[in-house]
């Protein structure tokens, strides 16, 4: 809003033109996968705090401002949704993973009535992390040896092959050094936590000898919220204990995290873990480090062998904690949600779930808990402890190498920033400059075009749709009546929904003739392969104007059926 206001002051243009100009240079990145994550405000509150701003600065009535934040602009009782305002004030929208883009298209479907879900104008740029922030000293040494000191400063295409050349012995040496550093830190941190909590000196001293740098170390650290299912591992405590306490294959679990102060359910989940850890048989194998912060997170992702993540799909928009272990040789065991849904292959880690949504079904949670135990018992733990003659777990190291080589460059901030710059920021800057030139002349033209379009749209209609089929093609001919609207202001298309994970078919129909005696009637023709039934296709009319994002900026659409 303020960017539009500044443009108004600079050019004297009205708000509608200023918004049309400035939105081209704005990108809205949505970070939540649930509708409840978007702030909504009572209309009276918006009027109280922004009504004067709307009238005095933007030159519009408060109800016009409120309309920008409503699914139905005419519904005066509907709350003001900040995400809706952001969409209507931007020239592009993106989610933060491939799956999150799909989920967001479903979330925002009501803003684009009658448009197919796969055409809702929300792209995705998957998050990445700043690897130099999260790599350990042993990791930095390894990557510098293999890829050079400036490896994250430019393109990352060569890093995969560079890491593949590292020997098993060198990779395992690096991992054991990182594990040793982490265990030393965890011991000191645990001892300090206990001292602050008032534990006797003998207990704080004993804490300095907990954990084994040679044992398989699992890490689980995040905000404790019910949708993240942090207690999935606790579904069957006796079975978890059996996994942890096998003397031939010891396993240790490092926990950390906080719940929101007002989230009683999240706090209760932490208490369940605390009670479990206090059991004598669990005590040597599980620790919970308090006051989870960035320093603790840094040490965790540098030192654990396996990073566990168990959110309820599709509620994890992206997640980044698992990305941080990649550079450090940690391996992910995660639900197929967020970034892991696009990163996972069997060679780089382990996956939970079937890639579908199951809501909060307790039976599904139980099934996934059993699957998690099975993975640990049958694959993760045996692979870690299967050693060759030099004491190296060769299968484990192979998986670690694949994870580091394939995924670290791909989920680095270097890739993310480059994608944002090339796919969004530079095009947005160019679009803004084009619309802002000559005091917003292009913006004025867009507003005038949109006004004309909305005025004429109710008069648009289809006549007959005829089809001829030969051996190879369907030939569609549609009768289209545009009243006195300029035919170049619209695009007539043939459309078929996507099937079997393919893309939808969008075939422009060409104007071939005008009907005699009917100034507004024209015939449009398109040919498509006869590989799908005629009934899969429908003709439609959508807006067309150079440089305008449809349906993001203008969501009009008319279907033949």
XYZ file of C-alpha atoms in Angstrom:
561
model
C 0.000 0.000 0.000
C 2.752 2.422 0.907
C 4.650 1.707 -2.291
C 1.522 2.608 -4.245
C 1.111 5.733 -2.111
C 4.678 6.805 -2.877
C 4.023 6.348 -6.598
C 0.865 8.450 -6.267
C 2.860 11.272 -4.703
C 5.555 11.072 -7.370
C 3.226 10.988 -10.386
C -0.177 12.294 -9.320
C -1.832 9.053 -10.427
C -4.887 7.705 -8.573
C -4.542 4.685 -6.307
C -5.945 2.208 -8.837
C -3.268 3.088 -11.385
C -0.549 3.245 -8.736
C -1.453 -0.246 -7.524
C -1.462 -1.600 -11.091
C 2.032 -0.170 -11.584
C 3.654 -1.058 -8.281
C 2.235 -4.562 -7.850
C 4.298 -5.627 -10.855
C 7.417 -5.117 -8.734
C 6.141 -7.013 -5.677
C 6.548 -10.722 -4.921
C 4.463 -12.382 -2.207
C 6.135 -15.441 -0.680
C 3.713 -17.422 1.457
C 5.210 -19.526 4.251
C 2.279 -21.410 5.759
C 0.480 -24.523 4.582
C -2.743 -23.984 6.537
C -5.425 -21.314 6.194
C -5.278 -20.643 9.940
C -1.745 -19.339 9.465
C -2.960 -16.213 7.672
C -3.795 -13.216 9.851
C -7.404 -12.084 9.713
C -8.718 -8.879 11.250
C -12.145 -7.600 12.137
C -13.275 -4.969 9.594
C -13.881 -2.423 12.363
C -10.276 -2.782 13.510
C -9.013 -2.084 9.991
C -11.292 0.929 9.728
C -10.057 2.211 13.075
C -6.372 2.006 12.246
C -6.265 2.251 8.441
C -9.467 4.066 7.536
C -7.825 7.481 7.738
C -4.798 6.242 5.808
C -7.058 4.915 3.046
C -8.962 8.180 2.715
C -6.162 10.715 3.217
C -3.175 8.933 1.690
C -4.657 6.550 -0.875
C -7.717 8.561 -1.812
C -10.059 5.578 -1.472
C -12.890 4.718 0.874
C -12.191 2.277 3.738
C -14.501 -0.309 2.165
C -12.338 -0.251 -0.990
C -9.283 -1.049 1.099
C -11.177 -3.803 2.917
C -12.243 -5.279 -0.423
C -8.597 -5.978 -1.260
C -8.394 -8.338 1.716
C -11.604 -10.274 1.157
C -12.478 -13.352 -0.839
C -15.767 -11.663 -1.714
C -15.049 -7.927 -1.973
C -18.760 -7.130 -1.617
C -19.202 -8.993 1.689
C -18.966 -6.290 4.354
C -18.964 -8.861 7.170
C -15.967 -10.836 5.903
C -12.739 -10.378 7.905
C -9.723 -8.689 6.350
C -7.182 -11.318 5.265
C -3.604 -10.070 4.977
C -2.676 -12.865 2.551
C -5.476 -11.832 0.179
C -4.212 -8.248 0.303
C -0.688 -9.461 -0.480
C -1.907 -11.455 -3.489
C -3.863 -8.509 -4.870
C -0.885 -6.234 -4.371
C 1.723 -8.445 -6.024
C 2.784 -9.404 -9.515
C 3.856 -12.882 -8.437
C 3.183 -15.374 -5.651
C 5.266 -18.351 -4.574
C 5.353 -21.096 -1.996
C 8.536 -22.405 -0.405
C 8.625 -25.983 -1.720
C 7.122 -27.845 -4.655
C 4.504 -29.477 -2.441
C 3.790 -26.191 -0.674
C 3.129 -24.537 -4.026
C 0.530 -27.220 -4.740
C -1.019 -26.870 -1.272
C -1.117 -23.081 -1.638
C -2.901 -23.334 -4.968
C -5.596 -25.294 -3.180
C -5.706 -22.818 -0.278
C -6.159 -19.806 -2.547
C -8.511 -21.468 -5.022
C -11.528 -19.470 -3.703
C -9.883 -16.230 -4.869
C -10.073 -17.411 -8.484
C -13.613 -18.728 -9.067
C -14.021 -21.301 -11.851
C -10.278 -21.518 -12.519
C -8.746 -25.018 -12.381
C -6.617 -25.620 -9.313
C -3.461 -26.283 -11.315
C -3.773 -22.833 -12.919
C -3.990 -20.894 -9.671
C -1.060 -18.481 -10.112
C 1.248 -19.668 -7.346
C 4.724 -20.901 -8.212
C 7.352 -22.236 -5.839
C 10.965 -21.632 -4.928
C 12.110 -24.286 -2.501
C 13.918 -22.945 0.537
C 17.626 -23.420 1.006
C 20.024 -22.767 3.865
C 23.255 -20.808 4.126
C 25.659 -23.724 4.313
C 28.667 -21.788 5.730
C 26.539 -20.901 8.764
C 25.745 -24.534 9.548
C 28.828 -26.536 8.590
C 31.120 -27.838 11.316
C 34.865 -27.251 11.333
C 35.524 -30.821 10.086
C 32.887 -30.305 7.399
C 34.405 -27.025 6.273
C 37.814 -28.677 6.031
C 36.426 -31.512 3.903
C 34.467 -29.274 1.547
C 37.403 -26.867 1.189
C 39.735 -29.735 0.298
C 37.297 -31.072 -2.276
C 35.574 -27.990 -3.695
C 37.618 -24.928 -2.775
C 37.107 -22.075 -0.352
C 34.771 -20.093 -2.601
C 32.444 -22.986 -3.319
C 29.251 -21.183 -2.237
C 30.018 -17.857 -3.927
C 28.984 -18.754 -7.462
C 27.275 -21.567 -9.275
C 27.239 -24.950 -7.557
C 26.976 -27.308 -10.525
C 30.440 -28.848 -10.069
C 30.130 -29.578 -6.346
C 28.308 -32.878 -6.795
C 31.120 -34.486 -8.761
C 33.767 -32.982 -6.467
C 32.232 -34.617 -3.387
C 31.743 -37.941 -5.169
C 35.529 -38.208 -5.493
C 36.083 -38.181 -1.720
C 37.161 -41.595 -0.405
C 35.206 -43.652 2.106
C 38.040 -43.356 4.607
C 38.120 -39.556 4.399
C 34.347 -39.248 4.713
C 34.236 -41.521 7.746
C 37.162 -39.703 9.349
C 35.274 -36.429 8.939
C 32.069 -37.877 10.425
C 33.760 -39.402 13.447
C 35.527 -36.105 14.164
C 32.216 -34.237 13.956
C 30.526 -36.768 16.251
C 33.279 -36.434 18.835
C 33.001 -32.624 18.818
C 29.237 -32.794 19.198
C 29.279 -35.259 22.088
C 31.756 -33.062 23.954
C 29.486 -30.047 23.456
C 26.323 -31.950 24.407
C 27.917 -33.202 27.616
C 28.917 -29.701 28.686
C 25.545 -28.252 27.741
C 23.647 -30.971 29.590
C 25.794 -30.514 32.685
C 25.155 -26.766 32.609
C 21.401 -27.276 32.111
C 21.303 -29.575 35.118
C 23.308 -27.185 37.288
C 20.956 -24.324 36.417
C 18.026 -26.580 37.319
C 19.557 -27.212 40.758
C 20.818 -30.758 40.276
C 23.353 -32.067 42.827
C 27.033 -31.698 41.864
C 27.496 -35.451 41.449
C 24.716 -35.526 38.830
C 26.079 -32.568 36.906
C 29.499 -34.216 36.907
C 28.012 -37.515 35.723
C 26.371 -35.669 32.833
C 29.845 -34.908 31.502
C 30.272 -38.619 30.824
C 26.906 -39.335 29.194
C 26.702 -40.277 25.521
C 29.074 -42.274 23.350
C 30.809 -40.627 20.372
C 30.890 -44.001 18.601
C 27.181 -44.806 18.959
C 24.550 -44.096 16.314
C 23.167 -40.662 17.197
C 19.638 -39.657 16.248
C 18.607 -36.012 16.430
C 15.158 -34.498 16.849
C 14.893 -30.765 17.513
C 12.159 -28.298 16.588
C 9.198 -26.378 17.903
C 6.929 -28.765 19.738
C 3.514 -28.519 18.103
C 0.948 -31.244 17.581
C 1.143 -31.166 13.770
C 4.882 -31.866 13.944
C 4.122 -35.113 15.836
C 7.270 -34.921 17.992
C 6.076 -37.891 20.037
C 5.617 -40.317 17.167
C 8.774 -42.044 18.393
C 7.077 -42.471 21.781
C 4.077 -44.339 20.411
C 5.462 -47.660 21.681
C 7.920 -46.894 24.538
C 8.962 -50.528 25.126
C 9.881 -50.958 21.469
C 11.785 -47.666 21.470
C 13.698 -48.826 24.535
C 14.643 -52.067 22.814
C 16.021 -50.092 19.878
C 18.043 -47.802 22.138
C 19.482 -50.358 24.538
C 20.830 -53.119 22.295
C 24.372 -53.557 23.693
C 25.763 -54.698 20.321
C 24.193 -51.767 18.459
C 23.733 -48.866 20.896
C 21.627 -45.911 19.818
C 21.356 -42.504 21.466
C 18.697 -39.873 20.903
C 19.305 -36.150 21.355
C 16.178 -34.049 21.797
C 15.679 -30.282 21.922
C 12.852 -27.874 21.333
C 10.338 -25.486 22.781
C 6.590 -25.061 22.690
C 4.828 -21.726 22.387
C 4.040 -20.401 25.891
C 0.319 -20.530 25.098
C 0.468 -23.986 23.500
C -0.447 -26.303 26.340
C -0.645 -29.304 24.027
C 2.911 -28.664 22.839
C 4.159 -28.308 26.401
C 2.482 -31.587 27.300
C 4.396 -33.303 24.486
C 7.681 -32.117 25.994
C 6.623 -33.418 29.404
C 5.980 -36.854 27.914
C 9.582 -36.968 26.739
C 10.900 -35.752 30.090
C 8.996 -38.515 31.892
C 10.346 -41.093 29.432
C 13.936 -39.897 29.830
C 13.677 -40.224 33.620
C 13.111 -43.955 33.304
C 16.336 -45.658 34.458
C 16.627 -47.795 31.337
C 16.177 -44.765 29.030
C 18.307 -42.315 30.982
C 21.714 -43.289 29.520
C 20.448 -43.202 25.943
C 18.244 -40.091 25.639
C 18.887 -36.486 26.618
C 16.737 -33.388 26.251
C 18.728 -30.172 25.946
C 16.838 -27.120 27.153
C 16.737 -23.532 25.883
C 16.781 -24.502 22.218
C 18.467 -21.691 20.294
C 20.535 -21.162 17.175
C 23.802 -22.148 18.870
C 22.350 -25.447 20.050
C 20.764 -26.041 16.637
C 24.130 -25.438 14.994
C 25.831 -28.098 17.112
C 22.977 -30.574 16.654
C 22.941 -30.460 12.862
C 26.721 -30.723 12.804
C 26.925 -33.795 14.999
C 23.978 -36.153 14.610
C 24.100 -39.118 12.259
C 20.371 -39.145 11.458
C 17.935 -36.233 11.520
C 14.357 -37.304 12.215
C 11.359 -35.240 11.124
C 7.774 -36.463 11.512
C 5.290 -33.709 10.556
C 1.758 -34.449 9.489
C 1.680 -34.024 5.698
C 1.114 -31.450 4.179
C 1.480 -29.063 7.117
C 5.242 -28.537 6.796
C 5.510 -25.811 4.164
C 9.201 -26.470 3.650
C 11.224 -27.164 6.763
C 14.912 -26.302 6.775
C 16.383 -28.132 9.763
C 16.984 -31.280 7.733
C 18.757 -29.259 5.048
C 21.321 -28.154 7.623
C 22.584 -31.676 8.264
C 23.356 -32.258 4.564
C 26.631 -30.340 4.490
C 27.682 -32.135 7.688
C 27.137 -35.655 6.413
C 23.983 -36.266 8.427
C 21.251 -38.333 6.794
C 17.544 -37.532 6.849
C 14.744 -39.826 7.950
C 11.654 -37.769 7.341
C 8.008 -37.678 6.419
C 7.442 -37.045 2.705
C 6.479 -33.450 3.367
C 7.935 -30.034 2.639
C 11.356 -30.082 1.009
C 11.883 -33.810 1.626
C 8.949 -34.661 -0.654
C 11.030 -33.454 -3.603
C 14.476 -34.354 -2.257
C 13.984 -37.976 -1.275
C 15.276 -40.926 -3.233
C 16.255 -44.224 -1.590
C 19.957 -43.526 -2.132
C 20.052 -40.359 0.013
C 18.030 -41.206 3.122
C 14.817 -42.716 4.413
C 11.199 -41.695 4.008
C 8.067 -42.049 6.089
C 4.570 -42.062 4.663
C 2.981 -42.795 1.329
C 3.017 -39.266 -0.091
C -0.682 -38.757 0.653
C -2.684 -36.747 3.159
C -4.316 -38.554 6.068
C -5.385 -35.708 8.342
C -5.082 -36.426 12.050
C -6.217 -40.043 11.783
C -4.928 -41.883 14.904
C -4.793 -45.149 12.983
C -2.460 -43.594 10.424
C -0.258 -42.141 13.178
C -0.024 -45.625 14.675
C 0.899 -47.121 11.306
C 3.587 -44.503 10.725
C 5.018 -45.014 14.201
C 5.391 -48.717 13.451
C 6.955 -47.866 10.084
C 9.428 -45.568 11.837
C 10.446 -48.302 14.271
C 10.756 -50.760 11.383
C 13.025 -48.416 9.436
C 15.278 -47.907 12.419
C 15.361 -51.576 13.349
C 15.719 -53.129 9.894
C 17.630 -50.522 7.885
C 19.129 -47.570 9.751
C 20.752 -49.290 12.729
C 22.063 -52.372 10.850
C 23.535 -50.212 8.087
C 25.386 -47.998 10.564
C 26.954 -50.970 12.342
C 27.828 -53.065 9.265
C 31.601 -52.409 9.082
C 34.311 -53.512 6.685
C 37.806 -54.634 7.636
C 38.875 -51.036 8.304
C 35.881 -50.385 10.561
C 34.081 -48.277 7.947
C 30.313 -48.688 7.402
C 30.621 -48.662 3.621
C 26.895 -48.749 2.806
C 26.287 -45.935 5.279
C 29.106 -43.864 3.840
C 27.763 -44.436 0.321
C 24.376 -43.098 1.392
C 26.049 -40.192 3.168
C 28.078 -39.358 0.058
C 24.971 -39.394 -2.137
C 23.127 -37.133 0.292
C 26.014 -34.667 0.460
C 26.692 -34.664 -3.277
C 23.144 -34.550 -4.620
C 21.333 -32.528 -1.995
C 23.748 -30.049 -0.404
C 24.131 -27.838 -3.510
C 20.469 -28.255 -4.420
C 19.188 -27.101 -1.037
C 21.734 -24.368 -0.445
C 20.855 -20.696 -0.213
C 23.081 -20.170 -3.255
C 20.572 -22.054 -5.416
C 17.571 -20.447 -3.715
C 18.811 -16.883 -4.123
C 19.715 -17.536 -7.753
C 16.212 -18.901 -8.460
C 14.519 -15.967 -6.774
C 16.725 -13.535 -8.669
C 16.376 -15.111 -12.104
C 12.765 -16.284 -11.937
C 11.185 -13.507 -9.883
C 13.231 -10.474 -8.840
C 14.713 -9.512 -12.204
C 11.453 -10.067 -14.142
C 9.564 -8.121 -11.461
C 12.014 -5.233 -11.641
C 11.702 -5.125 -15.436
C 7.894 -5.276 -15.269
C 7.810 -2.454 -12.745
C 10.072 -0.248 -14.852
C 7.887 -0.843 -17.899
C 4.685 0.035 -16.068
C 6.178 2.998 -14.214
C 7.592 4.684 -17.330
C 6.006 7.943 -18.464
C 4.321 8.406 -15.072
C 2.595 5.066 -15.257
C 1.255 5.173 -18.818
C 1.195 1.370 -19.110
C -0.519 1.137 -15.744
C -3.213 3.546 -16.935
C -3.759 1.467 -20.063
C -4.085 -1.707 -17.999
C -6.668 -0.113 -15.723
C -8.669 1.151 -18.717
C -8.501 -2.273 -20.380
C -9.677 -3.971 -17.189
C -12.594 -1.536 -16.796
C -13.717 -2.206 -20.364
C -13.324 -5.940 -19.907
C -15.421 -6.040 -16.732
C -18.099 -3.889 -18.327
C -18.388 -6.104 -21.418
C -17.807 -9.507 -19.810
C -21.464 -10.228 -18.906
C -22.365 -9.980 -22.599
C -19.843 -12.576 -23.756
C -21.233 -16.001 -24.627
C -20.624 -19.209 -26.538
C -22.803 -20.643 -29.279
C -22.383 -24.156 -30.629
C -19.217 -26.194 -30.249
C -18.715 -28.552 -33.195
C -16.194 -31.381 -33.370
C -14.851 -33.429 -36.251
C -12.551 -36.358 -35.579
C -10.263 -38.104 -38.003
C -7.765 -40.829 -37.260
C -5.251 -38.547 -35.610
C -6.968 -35.324 -34.539
C -10.023 -33.697 -33.031
C -10.952 -30.460 -34.802
C -13.023 -28.140 -32.615
C -14.947 -25.137 -33.917
C -16.539 -22.795 -31.377
C -19.050 -20.022 -31.976
C -18.041 -17.060 -29.817
C -19.987 -13.833 -29.300
C -18.009 -10.903 -27.890
C -20.580 -8.105 -28.199
C -18.482 -5.086 -29.229
C -15.402 -6.100 -27.223
C -12.134 -5.992 -29.162
C -11.288 -9.649 -29.989
C -7.656 -8.938 -29.146
C -8.669 -8.254 -25.525
C -9.385 -11.943 -24.946
C -7.958 -15.359 -25.709
C -10.201 -18.271 -26.697
C -8.786 -21.625 -25.645
C -9.481 -25.317 -25.650
C -8.765 -26.809 -22.243
C -8.471 -30.320 -20.786
C -7.579 -31.186 -17.215
C -4.275 -32.828 -16.396
C -4.317 -36.614 -16.053
C -1.714 -39.054 -14.731
C 0.560 -36.273 -13.417
C 0.778 -34.679 -16.860
C 0.240 -30.985 -17.505
C -3.191 -29.683 -18.495
C -3.777 -29.055 -22.190
C -4.220 -25.406 -23.165
C -4.600 -24.938 -26.902
C -5.345 -21.476 -28.271
C -8.245 -21.403 -30.722
C -7.642 -19.305 -33.816
C -10.192 -16.841 -35.136
C -11.055 -17.999 -38.668
C -14.117 -16.036 -39.727
C -16.886 -13.671 -38.696
C -20.500 -14.726 -39.052
C -22.505 -12.875 -41.696
C -25.028 -10.510 -40.156
C -23.622 -10.936 -36.653
C -21.048 -8.282 -35.868
C -20.031 -9.903 -32.607
C -20.083 -13.544 -33.742
C -16.898 -15.299 -34.766
C -15.726 -18.829 -35.348
C -12.648 -20.105 -33.508
C -10.886 -23.349 -34.449
C -8.299 -25.568 -32.760
C -6.846 -28.994 -33.488
C -5.630 -31.405 -30.807
C -4.362 -35.002 -30.977
C -7.156 -37.554 -30.738
C -5.449 -39.295 -27.830
C -8.126 -38.202 -25.356
C -11.933 -38.266 -25.620
C -13.744 -35.247 -27.037
C -15.608 -34.942 -23.734
C -12.343 -34.146 -21.918
C -12.217 -30.761 -23.644
C -14.054 -27.508 -23.045
C -13.694 -24.129 -24.720
C -13.189 -21.022 -22.628
C -12.540 -17.300 -22.869
C -9.922 -15.604 -20.698
C -8.522 -12.056 -20.636
C -5.468 -11.175 -22.707
C -3.286 -8.107 -22.363
C 0.463 -7.983 -22.906
C 2.381 -8.028 -19.640
C -0.674 -8.674 -17.437
C -0.608 -11.801 -15.265
C -3.828 -13.767 -15.793
C -5.558 -14.825 -13.588
C -3.474 -13.169 -10.847
C -4.386 -9.621 -11.861
C -7.642 -10.287 -13.705
C -9.449 -13.498 -12.834
C -12.345 -13.394 -15.303
C -13.094 -16.652 -17.109
C -16.034 -17.902 -19.210
C -16.520 -21.598 -19.974
C -18.446 -23.019 -22.886
C -19.825 -25.610 -20.464
